[in-house]
Amino acid sequence: MRIATWNVNSIKQRVGHLLGFLDEAKPDVVCLQELKCQDEGFPRAEIEAAGYAVETLGQKAYNGVALLVRAPLAMSEIRRGLPGDDSDEQSRYIEALISGEDAAPVRVASMYLPNGNPAPGPKYTYKLGFMDRLIAHAHALMLDEQALVLAGDYNVIPEPEDAADPAAWVSDALFLPETRTAFRTLLAEGFTEALRACDPKAGLYTFWDYQAGCWQRNQGIRIDHLLLSPQAADRLVSASVQKHLRGLDKPSDHVPVTIELTSR
DNA sequence: ATGGCCCCCGTTGGGGGA
C-alpha cells in the first residue's frame, strides 16, 4: 500500500499536476493540504474519474485538507477536525480508516499544522496549542494498537540537517526549540518518522520557497512528514520524496513524500 | 528567509504563507 502526502498550495491551481502524480505513482492513499477552497469548489469529478474516493475538509481561501483513496480501498470512520478545541474554525485535520479486501486496515490522517510565524505571538500560541491537541489525540489513537499514519505538512524542521541553511531558521516558528520539543514529544508517543527511518542522510527536502531562487540553489527544508505507529512501522518497506515535481511549470512549493507499506 | 514569489479575494492592494 502506497501512502503519499502533498501540500499542493491550491488544489485548483494544481489539479493537473495531481492527476499526473496519481497516474505515474499510483498511490493508494493521498493526503492533501492547503486546498485553499471550500468543499464545493474541490475538483472532485476529475479525481473520482481517476479512480479515487474523495473526502475533504475545505475552507474559503485558506487551509483545507483532503484524503484520496484508490479503489478498491475505501474510507470509513471519517473524522473532520482535530479534537480538543470546539472554537477552532481552521480546516487542518481529516482522518479516516482505510480498508480493503487485500490489505489490513490503516488509519490515516491528513493534517496541515499552523505555520506559527511571527513567534512569539498569537499565531505561535495557536501552533503550540494545535501541537498539544495533536499529541493528546495521537495518544488516544495509539491505545488502539493498530496501524496508524499521521501524515502532512507539520511546519516543523525537526533537526539542523533538515535545512540547507539551519542558521537562517533559528528564530523561526518552524525551528524554535519549543516547536522541536513538541515534535519530539509527539514522536515519544511511539511514532517512527518514516523518511528519516528509511534514509538517514542529510539534505532531503520537501519544500523550497518560491522566492530568492531557493529551488535553483537547493535552499530547501524538510517539513512534510509521515509518522507511523509501531504496527504501521512494522509494515514499512520504503519512503521517498518526489522531488521532480518541484521542477514543473507552476509547481507547488512542496513536493510529495510517499511511503510503501506491506499489505498486512 | 528575502532583492528575487505565489495564491487568495476582489479588484489594481492587502493578507498569508514558510
PDB file of C-alpha atoms in Angstrom, chain A residues 114-129 171-173 176 178:
ATOM      1  CA  PRO A 114      -0.083  26.036  11.583  1.00  0.00           C
ATOM      2  CA  ASN A 115       2.954  27.960  10.370  1.00  0.00           C
ATOM      3  CA  GLY A 116       3.125  29.927  13.629  1.00  0.00           C
ATOM      4  CA  ASN A 117       5.046  32.978  12.493  1.00  0.00           C
ATOM      5  CA  PRO A 118       5.682  35.501  13.833  1.00  0.00           C
ATOM      6  CA  ALA A 119       6.919  33.993  17.077  1.00  0.00           C
ATOM      7  CA  PRO A 120       6.231  34.930  19.761  1.00  0.00           C
ATOM      8  CA  GLY A 121       2.637  35.999  19.152  1.00  0.00           C
ATOM      9  CA  PRO A 122      -0.915  34.686  18.867  1.00  0.00           C
ATOM     10  CA  LYS A 123      -0.128  32.642  15.757  1.00  0.00           C
ATOM     11  CA  TYR A 124       2.693  30.862  17.561  1.00  0.00           C
ATOM     12  CA  THR A 125       0.476  30.268  20.586  1.00  0.00           C
ATOM     13  CA  TYR A 126      -2.088  28.695  18.248  1.00  0.00           C
ATOM     14  CA  LYS A 127       0.591  26.491  16.681  1.00  0.00           C
ATOM     15  CA  LEU A 128       1.785  25.175  20.049  1.00  0.00           C
ATOM     16  CA  GLY A 129      -1.816  24.640  21.172  1.00  0.00           C
ATOM     17  CA  SER A 171      14.243  32.315  15.370  1.00  0.00           C
ATOM     18  CA  ASP A 172      11.566  30.962  13.010  1.00  0.00           C
ATOM     19  CA  ALA A 173       8.409  29.223  14.285  1.00  0.00           C
ATOM     20  CA  LEU A 176      12.276  27.202  17.507  1.00  0.00           C
ATOM     21  CA  GLU A 178       9.612  24.790  21.698  1.00  0.00           C
TER      22      GLU A 178
END
